[in-house]
């Protein structure tokens, strides 16, 4: 004999179950839970609903010292102030990359400058030089834009702390040869001490990047006069 199930019977059974579980609405009827709202899927953010801000990959870069949109200030210093000094900017890689270029934000040029022995390099957390460019003096004389300066040889850079080194030599007019930066000034090293300063200088009288640096000798004297927080990108 088949049992015939009616709509009325199902409704009565459901009401009884809801009454036993204490699920009632304010008017005494069964409470029906609302359907969960769907998460907003933001392209490029893994389906999450929170905005995480610009990333280096948005501009075809692997890493950077900060969003270039915030690098509006320019840093300028006399040749006597920074010539021959090695300026270090710390960058922390969160994953391994193949590092081929250092992007420098060149804001202004001095067409009458006489530049030579100008280099960019990369030091690891132990102070070892792991890559460097050829003399970039010609690139500092033209096109005040963000530009990639190739390392002599790309290298695999595991996750960790690195320091981008800039060495300038020659003569130029102060406030003419200028670099993009955040304008953070003296606060750039808040909470930090050598050998982990975010912006610093080491050594004087250099015409090339030495194979090793003693990072415990990091100095903020020149940084605190306004030569600091330069913007760099990595590709």
Coordinates of N, CA, C and O in Angstrom, one line a residue, residues 1 14 23 29 43 52 54 65 89 96 140 183 192 227 231 233-234:
X1 N 0.8 -1.2 0.0 CA 0.0 0.0 0.0 C 0.9 1.2 0.0 O 1.7 1.4 0.8
X14 N 7.1 20.4 9.1 CA 8.1 21.4 9.2 C 7.9 22.4 10.3 O 8.8 22.8 11.0
X23 N 12.9 28.1 16.7 CA 13.1 29.0 15.6 C 11.7 29.6 15.3 O 11.0 29.0 14.5
X29 N 5.5 33.0 13.8 CA 5.6 32.1 12.7 C 7.0 31.5 12.6 O 7.9 32.0 13.3
X43 N 38.5 41.4 -9.5 CA 39.5 40.8 -10.4 C 40.9 41.0 -9.8 O 41.3 42.1 -9.4
X52 N 42.9 45.8 -1.5 CA 44.2 45.7 -0.9 C 45.2 46.7 -1.5 O 46.4 46.8 -1.1
X54 N 47.2 49.1 -4.6 CA 48.0 48.8 -5.8 C 49.1 47.8 -5.4 O 49.7 47.8 -4.3
X65 N 59.8 49.9 -3.8 CA 59.9 50.5 -2.5 C 58.6 51.2 -2.1 O 58.5 51.5 -0.9
X89 N 69.0 51.9 -0.1 CA 67.6 51.9 0.2 C 67.2 50.4 0.4 O 67.4 49.6 -0.5
X96 N 60.7 34.6 -4.0 CA 61.9 34.6 -4.9 C 61.5 35.1 -6.2 O 60.4 34.9 -6.8
X140 N 71.4 59.2 -16.8 CA 71.1 60.2 -15.8 C 71.1 61.6 -16.5 O 70.8 62.6 -15.8
X183 N 59.1 61.8 -0.1 CA 59.1 63.0 0.7 C 59.0 62.8 2.2 O 58.6 63.7 3.0
X192 N 63.9 52.0 13.4 CA 65.0 51.1 12.8 C 66.3 51.6 13.3 O 66.6 52.8 13.6
X227 N 68.2 64.1 1.7 CA 68.6 63.1 0.6 C 68.1 61.7 1.1 O 68.8 61.0 1.7
X231 N 62.6 56.5 -4.7 CA 61.7 55.5 -5.2 C 62.5 54.6 -6.2 O 63.2 55.0 -7.1
X233 N 61.9 50.7 -8.4 CA 61.1 49.5 -8.8 C 62.0 48.4 -9.2 O 63.2 48.6 -9.5
X234 N 61.5 47.2 -9.2 CA 62.3 46.0 -9.6 C 61.6 45.2 -10.7 O 60.4 45.0 -10.6

